[in-house]
C-alpha atoms as an extended CHARMM CRD file, in Angstrom:
* protein
*
       244  EXT
         1         1  MET       CA             77.8130000000       11.8340000000       80.7500000000  PROA      1               0.0000000000
         2         2  ARG       CA             77.3860000000       15.0270000000       78.8160000000  PROA      2               0.0000000000
         3         3  GLY       CA             80.4600000000       17.1250000000       78.3390000000  PROA      3               0.0000000000
         4         4  VAL       CA             80.1090000000       20.9560000000       78.4970000000  PROA      4               0.0000000000
         5         5  VAL       CA             82.6760000000       23.6000000000       78.2360000000  PROA      5               0.0000000000
         6         6  ILE       CA             81.8980000000       26.9060000000       80.0370000000  PROA      6               0.0000000000
         7         7  THR       CA             84.1590000000       29.9210000000       79.5430000000  PROA      7               0.0000000000
         8         8  GLY       CA             84.6470000000       32.5520000000       82.1740000000  PROA      8               0.0000000000
         9         9  ALA       CA             83.5640000000       30.0470000000       84.7150000000  PROA      9               0.0000000000
        10        10  GLY       CA             85.8960000000       30.9430000000       87.4750000000  PROA      10              0.0000000000
        11        11  GLY       CA             83.3620000000       33.1310000000       89.2120000000  PROA      11              0.0000000000
        12        12  GLY       CA             80.1360000000       35.0480000000       88.8870000000  PROA      12              0.0000000000
        13        13  VAL       CA             77.4320000000       33.9210000000       86.4090000000  PROA      13              0.0000000000
        14        14  GLY       CA             79.8910000000       31.5080000000       84.8550000000  PROA      14              0.0000000000
        15        15  ARG       CA             80.5200000000       29.6990000000       88.1530000000  PROA      15              0.0000000000
        16        16  GLY       CA             76.7200000000       29.5860000000       88.6730000000  PROA      16              0.0000000000
        17        17  ILE       CA             76.2220000000       28.0420000000       85.2590000000  PROA      17              0.0000000000
        18        18  ALA       CA             79.1060000000       25.5450000000       85.9730000000  PROA      18              0.0000000000
        19        19  ARG       CA             77.4850000000       24.4310000000       89.1330000000  PROA      19              0.0000000000
        20        20  ALA       CA             74.0800000000       24.0780000000       87.7210000000  PROA      20              0.0000000000
        21        21  CYS       CA             75.2870000000       22.0640000000       84.6980000000  PROA      21              0.0000000000
        22        22  ALA       CA             77.0950000000       19.7840000000       87.1810000000  PROA      22              0.0000000000
        23        23  ALA       CA             74.0930000000       19.4200000000       89.3060000000  PROA      23              0.0000000000
        24        24  ALA       CA             72.2440000000       18.3630000000       86.1480000000  PROA      24              0.0000000000
        25        25  GLY       CA             74.7460000000       15.4170000000       85.6970000000  PROA      25              0.0000000000
        26        26  MET       CA             77.0910000000       17.0780000000       83.1960000000  PROA      26              0.0000000000
        27        27  PHE       CA             80.8790000000       16.7940000000       83.1430000000  PROA      27              0.0000000000
        28        28  VAL       CA             82.0240000000       20.4140000000       83.2970000000  PROA      28              0.0000000000
        29        29  VAL       CA             85.1830000000       21.8630000000       81.8340000000  PROA      29              0.0000000000
        30        30  VAL       CA             85.8400000000       25.1300000000       83.6680000000  PROA      30              0.0000000000
        31        31  ALA       CA             87.4840000000       27.1860000000       81.0640000000  PROA      31              0.0000000000
        32        32  ALA       CA             88.8400000000       30.1170000000       83.1330000000  PROA      32              0.0000000000
        33        33  ARG       CA             91.8920000000       32.2790000000       82.7980000000  PROA      33              0.0000000000
        34        34  HSD       CA             92.7410000000       32.5860000000       86.4530000000  PROA      34              0.0000000000
        35        35  ASP       CA             93.0860000000       29.9290000000       89.2210000000  PROA      35              0.0000000000
        36        36  ASN       CA             89.6480000000       30.6500000000       90.5680000000  PROA      36              0.0000000000
        37        37  GLY       CA             88.6930000000       28.0160000000       88.0960000000  PROA      37              0.0000000000
        38        38  ALA       CA             90.1850000000       25.5120000000       90.4710000000  PROA      38              0.0000000000
        39        39  GLU       CA             87.7960000000       26.9140000000       93.1910000000  PROA      39              0.0000000000
        40        40  THR       CA             84.8200000000       26.3580000000       90.9130000000  PROA      40              0.0000000000
        41        41  VAL       CA             85.9590000000       22.7060000000       90.4090000000  PROA      41              0.0000000000
        42        42  GLU       CA             86.2700000000       22.2740000000       94.1650000000  PROA      42              0.0000000000
        43        43  LEU       CA             82.6720000000       23.5860000000       94.7690000000  PROA      43              0.0000000000
        44        44  ILE       CA             81.3510000000       21.2190000000       92.0640000000  PROA      44              0.0000000000
        45        45  GLU       CA             83.1040000000       18.2250000000       93.4200000000  PROA      45              0.0000000000
        46        46  ALA       CA             82.0030000000       19.0240000000       96.9700000000  PROA      46              0.0000000000
        47        47  HSD       CA             78.4110000000       18.6250000000       95.8110000000  PROA      47              0.0000000000
        48        48  GLY       CA             79.2530000000       15.3470000000       94.0530000000  PROA      48              0.0000000000
        49        49  GLY       CA             79.7030000000       16.5510000000       90.5410000000  PROA      49              0.0000000000
        50        50  ARG       CA             82.5710000000       16.1670000000       88.0320000000  PROA      50              0.0000000000
        51        51  ALA       CA             84.6500000000       18.9170000000       86.6540000000  PROA      51              0.0000000000
        52        52  VAL       CA             88.1340000000       19.9720000000       85.4780000000  PROA      52              0.0000000000
        53        53  TRP       CA             89.7580000000       23.3870000000       85.2200000000  PROA      53              0.0000000000
        54        54  VAL       CA             91.5210000000       24.1380000000       82.0770000000  PROA      54              0.0000000000
        55        55  PRO       CA             93.3360000000       27.4860000000       82.0930000000  PROA      55              0.0000000000
        56        56  CYS       CA             91.9240000000       29.3310000000       79.1330000000  PROA      56              0.0000000000
        57        57  ASP       CA             92.2750000000       32.7420000000       77.6730000000  PROA      57              0.0000000000
        58        58  VAL       CA             89.4700000000       32.8150000000       75.1030000000  PROA      58              0.0000000000
        59        59  THR       CA             91.4810000000       35.3090000000       72.8960000000  PROA      59              0.0000000000
        60        60  VAL       CA             93.9890000000       32.5050000000       72.2710000000  PROA      60              0.0000000000
        61        61  ARG       CA             92.7330000000       29.9240000000       69.8270000000  PROA      61              0.0000000000
        62        62  ALA       CA             94.9450000000       27.1610000000       71.1650000000  PROA      62              0.0000000000
        63        63  ASP       CA             93.4900000000       27.6640000000       74.6570000000  PROA      63              0.0000000000
        64        64  VAL       CA             89.9010000000       27.2780000000       73.4810000000  PROA      64              0.0000000000
        65        65  GLU       CA             90.7960000000       24.1430000000       71.4780000000  PROA      65              0.0000000000
        66        66  ARG       CA             92.5480000000       22.6980000000       74.5600000000  PROA      66              0.0000000000
        67        67  ALA       CA             89.3900000000       23.3010000000       76.6400000000  PROA      67              0.0000000000
        68        68  VAL       CA             87.1890000000       21.6230000000       73.9970000000  PROA      68              0.0000000000
        69        69  ALA       CA             89.5930000000       18.5790000000       73.8950000000  PROA      69              0.0000000000
        70        70  ALA       CA             89.3010000000       18.2460000000       77.6640000000  PROA      70              0.0000000000
        71        71  ALA       CA             85.5800000000       17.5840000000       77.3520000000  PROA      71              0.0000000000
        72        72  GLY       CA             86.0590000000       14.3280000000       75.5890000000  PROA      72              0.0000000000
        73        73  GLU       CA             82.6270000000       13.8600000000       73.9220000000  PROA      73              0.0000000000
        74        74  LEU       CA             81.2640000000       17.4280000000       73.6600000000  PROA      74              0.0000000000
        75        75  HSD       CA             77.5780000000       18.0890000000       74.0140000000  PROA      75              0.0000000000
        76        76  ALA       CA             77.4870000000       21.7570000000       74.7200000000  PROA      76              0.0000000000
        77        77  PHE       CA             79.6270000000       24.8260000000       74.7530000000  PROA      77              0.0000000000
        78        78  VAL       CA             78.7290000000       27.9750000000       76.7040000000  PROA      78              0.0000000000
        79        79  HSD       CA             80.5940000000       31.2550000000       75.9230000000  PROA      79              0.0000000000
        80        80  ASN       CA             80.0460000000       33.3790000000       79.0590000000  PROA      80              0.0000000000
        81        81  ALA       CA             83.5170000000       35.2070000000       79.2400000000  PROA      81              0.0000000000
        82        82  ALA       CA             83.4490000000       38.9770000000       79.0480000000  PROA      82              0.0000000000
        83        83  SER       CA             85.7830000000       41.7290000000       79.5340000000  PROA      83              0.0000000000
        84        84  ARG       CA             86.7210000000       42.4170000000       83.2440000000  PROA      84              0.0000000000
        85        85  ARG       CA             86.0350000000       46.2040000000       82.3520000000  PROA      85              0.0000000000
        86        86  SER       CA             82.4440000000       45.4400000000       81.3110000000  PROA      86              0.0000000000
        87        87  SER       CA             80.9630000000       47.4480000000       84.1600000000  PROA      87              0.0000000000
        88        88  GLU       CA             82.9740000000       50.5930000000       83.4550000000  PROA      88              0.0000000000
        89        89  SER       CA             80.8400000000       53.6810000000       82.3940000000  PROA      89              0.0000000000
        90        90  VAL       CA             82.4320000000       55.6050000000       79.4920000000  PROA      90              0.0000000000
        91        91  ARG       CA             81.2790000000       57.7970000000       76.5770000000  PROA      91              0.0000000000
        92        92  LEU       CA             82.0520000000       56.4850000000       73.0500000000  PROA      92              0.0000000000
        93        93  GLU       CA             84.3200000000       59.3840000000       72.4040000000  PROA      93              0.0000000000
        94        94  ASP       CA             86.3670000000       58.4460000000       75.4060000000  PROA      94              0.0000000000
        95        95  VAL       CA             86.6110000000       54.6460000000       74.4350000000  PROA      95              0.0000000000
        96        96  ASP       CA             90.3320000000       54.1990000000       73.5180000000  PROA      96              0.0000000000
        97        97  ASP       CA             91.7680000000       51.2990000000       71.3720000000  PROA      97              0.0000000000
        98        98  ALA       CA             92.8440000000       49.2800000000       74.3760000000  PROA      98              0.0000000000
        99        99  LEU       CA             89.3460000000       49.3590000000       75.9350000000  PROA      99              0.0000000000
       100       100  TRP       CA             87.6630000000       48.5160000000       72.5470000000  PROA      100             0.0000000000
       101       101  GLU       CA             90.1890000000       45.6740000000       71.9790000000  PROA      101             0.0000000000
       102       102  GLU       CA             89.5260000000       44.2460000000       75.4150000000  PROA      102             0.0000000000
       103       103  HSD       CA             85.7670000000       44.0300000000       74.7590000000  PROA      103             0.0000000000
       104       104  ALA       CA             85.9480000000       42.8800000000       71.1800000000  PROA      104             0.0000000000
       105       105  SER       CA             88.6860000000       40.2460000000       71.7860000000  PROA      105             0.0000000000
       106       106  VAL       CA             87.0430000000       38.5220000000       74.7940000000  PROA      106             0.0000000000
       107       107  SER       CA             83.4540000000       38.6090000000       73.5960000000  PROA      107             0.0000000000
       108       108  LEU       CA             83.7270000000       38.3900000000       69.8000000000  PROA      108             0.0000000000
       109       109  ARG       CA             87.0230000000       36.7740000000       68.9700000000  PROA      109             0.0000000000
       110       110  GLY       CA             86.4130000000       34.3590000000       71.8630000000  PROA      110             0.0000000000
       111       111  ALA       CA             82.9560000000       33.5400000000       70.4270000000  PROA      111             0.0000000000
       112       112  TYR       CA             84.5260000000       32.8880000000       67.0480000000  PROA      112             0.0000000000
       113       113  TYR       CA             87.2870000000       30.7140000000       68.2430000000  PROA      113             0.0000000000
       114       114  ALA       CA             84.6410000000       28.8000000000       70.3770000000  PROA      114             0.0000000000
       115       115  ALA       CA             82.3250000000       28.2860000000       67.3940000000  PROA      115             0.0000000000
       116       116  GLN       CA             85.1170000000       26.8590000000       65.1910000000  PROA      116             0.0000000000
       117       117  ALA       CA             86.6620000000       24.7000000000       67.9700000000  PROA      117             0.0000000000
       118       118  ALA       CA             83.2930000000       23.3620000000       69.1150000000  PROA      118             0.0000000000
       119       119  LEU       CA             81.4760000000       22.5740000000       65.8940000000  PROA      119             0.0000000000
       120       120  PRO       CA             83.0480000000       19.0960000000       65.0530000000  PROA      120             0.0000000000
       121       121  GLY       CA             82.1940000000       17.7920000000       68.4860000000  PROA      121             0.0000000000
       122       122  LEU       CA             78.6650000000       19.4340000000       68.6290000000  PROA      122             0.0000000000
       123       123  ARG       CA             77.8830000000       18.0950000000       65.1910000000  PROA      123             0.0000000000
       124       124  ALA       CA             78.7570000000       14.5880000000       66.2770000000  PROA      124             0.0000000000
       125       125  THR       CA             76.4030000000       14.7590000000       69.3240000000  PROA      125             0.0000000000
       126       126  SER       CA             73.7160000000       17.1030000000       67.9360000000  PROA      126             0.0000000000
       127       127  GLY       CA             74.8590000000       19.4730000000       70.6890000000  PROA      127             0.0000000000
       128       128  ARG       CA             74.2230000000       22.9910000000       71.8710000000  PROA      128             0.0000000000
       129       129  PHE       CA             76.0690000000       26.2960000000       71.6510000000  PROA      129             0.0000000000
       130       130  VAL       CA             75.0230000000       29.0900000000       74.0980000000  PROA      130             0.0000000000
       131       131  LEU       CA             76.1180000000       32.6050000000       74.1100000000  PROA      131             0.0000000000
       132       132  LEU       CA             75.6970000000       34.9770000000       77.0660000000  PROA      132             0.0000000000
       133       133  THR       CA             74.3800000000       38.3770000000       75.8820000000  PROA      133             0.0000000000
       134       134  SER       CA             72.8000000000       41.3070000000       77.7640000000  PROA      134             0.0000000000
       135       135  ALA       CA             69.9200000000       43.7540000000       77.8770000000  PROA      135             0.0000000000
       136       136  ALA       CA             72.5970000000       46.2310000000       76.8940000000  PROA      136             0.0000000000
       137       137  GLY       CA             72.9310000000       44.3840000000       73.5530000000  PROA      137             0.0000000000
       138       138  ILE       CA             69.2870000000       44.5670000000       72.9900000000  PROA      138             0.0000000000
       139       139  GLU       CA             67.8060000000       47.7890000000       74.1820000000  PROA      139             0.0000000000
       140       140  ALA       CA             71.2670000000       49.5660000000       74.3360000000  PROA      140             0.0000000000
       141       141  SER       CA             73.1570000000       51.2830000000       77.1630000000  PROA      141             0.0000000000
       142       142  PRO       CA             73.8830000000       54.9930000000       77.1580000000  PROA      142             0.0000000000
       143       143  THR       CA             76.9000000000       54.5460000000       79.4440000000  PROA      143             0.0000000000
       144       144  ARG       CA             78.5670000000       51.3710000000       78.0810000000  PROA      144             0.0000000000
       145       145  PRO       CA             78.6690000000       51.6750000000       74.3260000000  PROA      145             0.0000000000
       146       146  ALA       CA             81.5040000000       49.2260000000       73.6770000000  PROA      146             0.0000000000
       147       147  TYR       CA             79.8040000000       46.5760000000       75.8800000000  PROA      147             0.0000000000
       148       148  SER       CA             76.5500000000       47.1850000000       74.1480000000  PROA      148             0.0000000000
       149       149  ILE       CA             78.1390000000       46.7940000000       70.7330000000  PROA      149             0.0000000000
       150       150  VAL       CA             79.8370000000       43.4190000000       71.3820000000  PROA      150             0.0000000000
       151       151  LYS       CA             76.7870000000       42.0540000000       73.2300000000  PROA      151             0.0000000000
       152       152  GLY       CA             74.4100000000       42.9770000000       70.4020000000  PROA      152             0.0000000000
       153       153  ALA       CA             76.9280000000       41.5040000000       67.9400000000  PROA      153             0.0000000000
       154       154  LEU       CA             76.7520000000       38.1550000000       69.8480000000  PROA      154             0.0000000000
       155       155  ARG       CA             73.0550000000       37.9830000000       69.2590000000  PROA      155             0.0000000000
       156       156  GLY       CA             73.5670000000       38.4560000000       65.5700000000  PROA      156             0.0000000000
       157       157  PHE       CA             76.3040000000       35.8870000000       65.5370000000  PROA      157             0.0000000000
       158       158  GLY       CA             74.1210000000       33.4090000000       67.3800000000  PROA      158             0.0000000000
       159       159  LYS       CA             71.1630000000       33.8860000000       65.0780000000  PROA      159             0.0000000000
       160       160  SER       CA             73.4260000000       33.4260000000       61.9840000000  PROA      160             0.0000000000
       161       161  LEU       CA             74.9040000000       30.2850000000       63.5250000000  PROA      161             0.0000000000
       162       162  ALA       CA             71.2960000000       28.9880000000       64.1470000000  PROA      162             0.0000000000
       163       163  HSD       CA             70.5920000000       29.1250000000       60.5620000000  PROA      163             0.0000000000
       164       164  GLU       CA             73.8560000000       27.6300000000       59.4820000000  PROA      164             0.0000000000
       165       165  TRP       CA             74.0420000000       24.9160000000       62.0650000000  PROA      165             0.0000000000
       166       166  GLY       CA             70.3860000000       23.9110000000       62.2070000000  PROA      166             0.0000000000
       167       167  PRO       CA             70.7770000000       21.4670000000       59.1420000000  PROA      167             0.0000000000
       168       168  LEU       CA             73.6740000000       19.9890000000       60.9500000000  PROA      168             0.0000000000
       169       169  GLY       CA             71.5250000000       19.1960000000       64.0070000000  PROA      169             0.0000000000
       170       170  VAL       CA             73.2520000000       21.7580000000       66.3030000000  PROA      170             0.0000000000
       171       171  GLN       CA             71.1460000000       24.1670000000       68.3480000000  PROA      171             0.0000000000
       172       172  VAL       CA             72.1550000000       27.6750000000       69.2650000000  PROA      172             0.0000000000
       173       173  ALA       CA             70.7210000000       30.0180000000       71.8850000000  PROA      173             0.0000000000
       174       174  MET       CA             71.4380000000       33.2230000000       73.6010000000  PROA      174             0.0000000000
       175       175  VAL       CA             70.7650000000       34.0620000000       77.3090000000  PROA      175             0.0000000000
       176       176  SER       CA             70.4060000000       37.6270000000       78.7180000000  PROA      176             0.0000000000
       177       177  PRO       CA             70.6490000000       37.4320000000       82.5830000000  PROA      177             0.0000000000
       178       178  LEU       CA             70.3200000000       39.9460000000       85.3700000000  PROA      178             0.0000000000
       179       179  ALA       CA             72.1940000000       38.4900000000       88.2350000000  PROA      179             0.0000000000
       180       180  ALA       CA             73.9210000000       39.5270000000       91.4770000000  PROA      180             0.0000000000
       181       181  THR       CA             77.6880000000       39.7500000000       90.7660000000  PROA      181             0.0000000000
       182       182  ASP       CA             80.7440000000       40.8500000000       92.8560000000  PROA      182             0.0000000000
       183       183  ALA       CA             80.9450000000       44.0900000000       90.8400000000  PROA      183             0.0000000000
       184       184  LEU       CA             77.2490000000       44.8120000000       91.7190000000  PROA      184             0.0000000000
       185       185  GLU       CA             77.7860000000       43.9780000000       95.3210000000  PROA      185             0.0000000000
       186       186  ASP       CA             80.7690000000       46.3910000000       95.4570000000  PROA      186             0.0000000000
       187       187  ALA       CA             78.6270000000       49.0850000000       93.8710000000  PROA      187             0.0000000000
       188       188  MET       CA             75.8230000000       48.5960000000       96.3500000000  PROA      188             0.0000000000
       189       189  HSD       CA             78.3100000000       48.6990000000       99.2680000000  PROA      189             0.0000000000
       190       190  ALA       CA             79.5500000000       52.0420000000       97.9800000000  PROA      190             0.0000000000
       191       191  ASP       CA             76.0170000000       53.3250000000       97.5270000000  PROA      191             0.0000000000
       192       192  PRO       CA             73.6410000000       51.9780000000      100.2780000000  PROA      192             0.0000000000
       193       193  THR       CA             70.5810000000       53.3510000000       98.3040000000  PROA      193             0.0000000000
       194       194  LEU       CA             71.4920000000       51.4650000000       95.1220000000  PROA      194             0.0000000000
       195       195  HSD       CA             69.8940000000       48.2310000000       96.0040000000  PROA      195             0.0000000000
       196       196  ALA       CA             66.4390000000       49.5620000000       96.6790000000  PROA      196             0.0000000000
       197       197  ARG       CA             66.6840000000       51.8450000000       93.6390000000  PROA      197             0.0000000000
       198       198  LEU       CA             67.4930000000       48.9830000000       91.2990000000  PROA      198             0.0000000000
       199       199  THR       CA             65.2150000000       46.2600000000       92.7380000000  PROA      199             0.0000000000
       200       200  SER       CA             62.3070000000       48.5660000000       92.5700000000  PROA      200             0.0000000000
       201       201  ARG       CA             62.4240000000       48.2600000000       88.7950000000  PROA      201             0.0000000000
       202       202  ILE       CA             62.3060000000       44.5400000000       88.8990000000  PROA      202             0.0000000000
       203       203  PRO       CA             58.8620000000       42.9020000000       89.2460000000  PROA      203             0.0000000000
       204       204  LEU       CA             60.2580000000       40.0450000000       91.3070000000  PROA      204             0.0000000000
       205       205  GLN       CA             62.0460000000       42.5740000000       93.4440000000  PROA      205             0.0000000000
       206       206  ARG       CA             65.4300000000       40.9250000000       93.6130000000  PROA      206             0.0000000000
       207       207  PHE       CA             68.5720000000       40.1030000000       91.4120000000  PROA      207             0.0000000000
       208       208  GLY       CA             68.8800000000       36.7080000000       90.0190000000  PROA      208             0.0000000000
       209       209  ASP       CA             71.1700000000       34.1620000000       91.7790000000  PROA      209             0.0000000000
       210       210  PRO       CA             73.7850000000       32.8500000000       89.3380000000  PROA      210             0.0000000000
       211       211  VAL       CA             73.4500000000       29.2440000000       90.7150000000  PROA      211             0.0000000000
       212       212  ASP       CA             69.6820000000       28.9980000000       91.3720000000  PROA      212             0.0000000000
       213       213  ASP       CA             68.1940000000       31.3370000000       88.9020000000  PROA      213             0.0000000000
       214       214  ILE       CA             70.5060000000       31.7480000000       85.9510000000  PROA      214             0.0000000000
       215       215  GLY       CA             72.4180000000       28.5640000000       85.9320000000  PROA      215             0.0000000000
       216       216  PRO       CA             69.4700000000       26.2590000000       85.6110000000  PROA      216             0.0000000000
       217       217  VAL       CA             68.1540000000       28.0050000000       82.6150000000  PROA      217             0.0000000000
       218       218  VAL       CA             71.4580000000       27.5920000000       80.7590000000  PROA      218             0.0000000000
       219       219  ALA       CA             71.6780000000       23.8940000000       81.9170000000  PROA      219             0.0000000000
       220       220  PHE       CA             68.1440000000       23.3190000000       80.4050000000  PROA      220             0.0000000000
       221       221  LEU       CA             69.4040000000       24.9110000000       77.0770000000  PROA      221             0.0000000000
       222       222  CYS       CA             72.2720000000       22.4380000000       77.1910000000  PROA      222             0.0000000000
       223       223  SER       CA             69.9880000000       19.4100000000       77.6370000000  PROA      223             0.0000000000
       224       224  ASP       CA             67.8220000000       17.3290000000       75.4130000000  PROA      224             0.0000000000
       225       225  ALA       CA             64.7730000000       19.1030000000       76.8470000000  PROA      225             0.0000000000
       226       226  ALA       CA             65.7580000000       22.1260000000       74.7630000000  PROA      226             0.0000000000
       227       227  ARG       CA             66.2080000000       20.2170000000       71.4360000000  PROA      227             0.0000000000
       228       228  TYR       CA             63.6050000000       22.3340000000       69.5800000000  PROA      228             0.0000000000
       229       229  ILE       CA             64.9080000000       25.7350000000       70.5850000000  PROA      229             0.0000000000
       230       230  THR       CA             67.3120000000       27.5670000000       68.3150000000  PROA      230             0.0000000000
       231       231  GLY       CA             68.1240000000       31.0790000000       67.4130000000  PROA      231             0.0000000000
       232       232  GLN       CA             66.3720000000       32.5400000000       70.3570000000  PROA      232             0.0000000000
       233       233  THR       CA             67.3550000000       34.8560000000       73.2460000000  PROA      233             0.0000000000
       234       234  ILE       CA             66.0280000000       33.7490000000       76.6360000000  PROA      234             0.0000000000
       235       235  VAL       CA             65.8750000000       36.7290000000       78.9580000000  PROA      235             0.0000000000
       236       236  VAL       CA             66.3310000000       35.6730000000       82.6240000000  PROA      236             0.0000000000
       237       237  ASP       CA             65.8600000000       39.0440000000       84.4900000000  PROA      237             0.0000000000
       238       238  GLY       CA             62.9870000000       38.7820000000       87.0060000000  PROA      238             0.0000000000
       239       239  GLY       CA             60.8180000000       40.8920000000       84.5260000000  PROA      239             0.0000000000
       240       240  ARG       CA             63.1210000000       43.9080000000       84.4490000000  PROA      240             0.0000000000
       241       241  PHE       CA             63.0150000000       44.2230000000       80.6990000000  PROA      241             0.0000000000
       242       242  THR       CA             59.5430000000       42.9940000000       79.7630000000  PROA      242             0.0000000000
       243       243  GLY       CA             59.7210000000       44.6280000000       76.3440000000  PROA      243             0.0000000000
       244       244  LEU       CA             62.6310000000       42.5960000000       75.0750000000  PROA      244             0.0000000000
């Protein structure tokens, strides 16, 4: 059974990825900081899958290493964790050190720790390393500069790793999703016109479902079917950003 570690898998897109990977027959290490990781495991096991929750703060190297160890034979690592303040709108001149550190430590330091911890196992299995990025990191965001910076940096990091790790037999990919999340649901509840305004810009006229739309793409990238894909960003957004 292929072992996969997924950071930030306690809810949202991370939980969707975890459930999709489990449905594809993988043993999932739910690397989540809070106890909603246990809920993700329960959902996976209720559908016949195998998973374990490892409490993990991706800004702590030892936590990431412990999550990797829990996978046993490691075939894939998915770094999905992001700052809980990712949806905040703020001008660059108003970004303080605390907000910057929050974004940079979770997205970038977490990716750095993940890459170093995962490489030996991935090299042994010719495995996969997947980073979750965003359209904000590709075409930018005028209201979330710190988030745009770290998500863009993850793409650069992934491309560099693809070149470095390709000769080792390890593939690297980035995924840019557009999905329904709790934060988006809260925003639409506060503004009843928001759903129509946002979906009108999406050719498929809906937000992606973390389990059925986003998760299977990441599960594919973690499988042998994606063995000849590396260094690429897969945009899963219903056609919202067709120019990416």
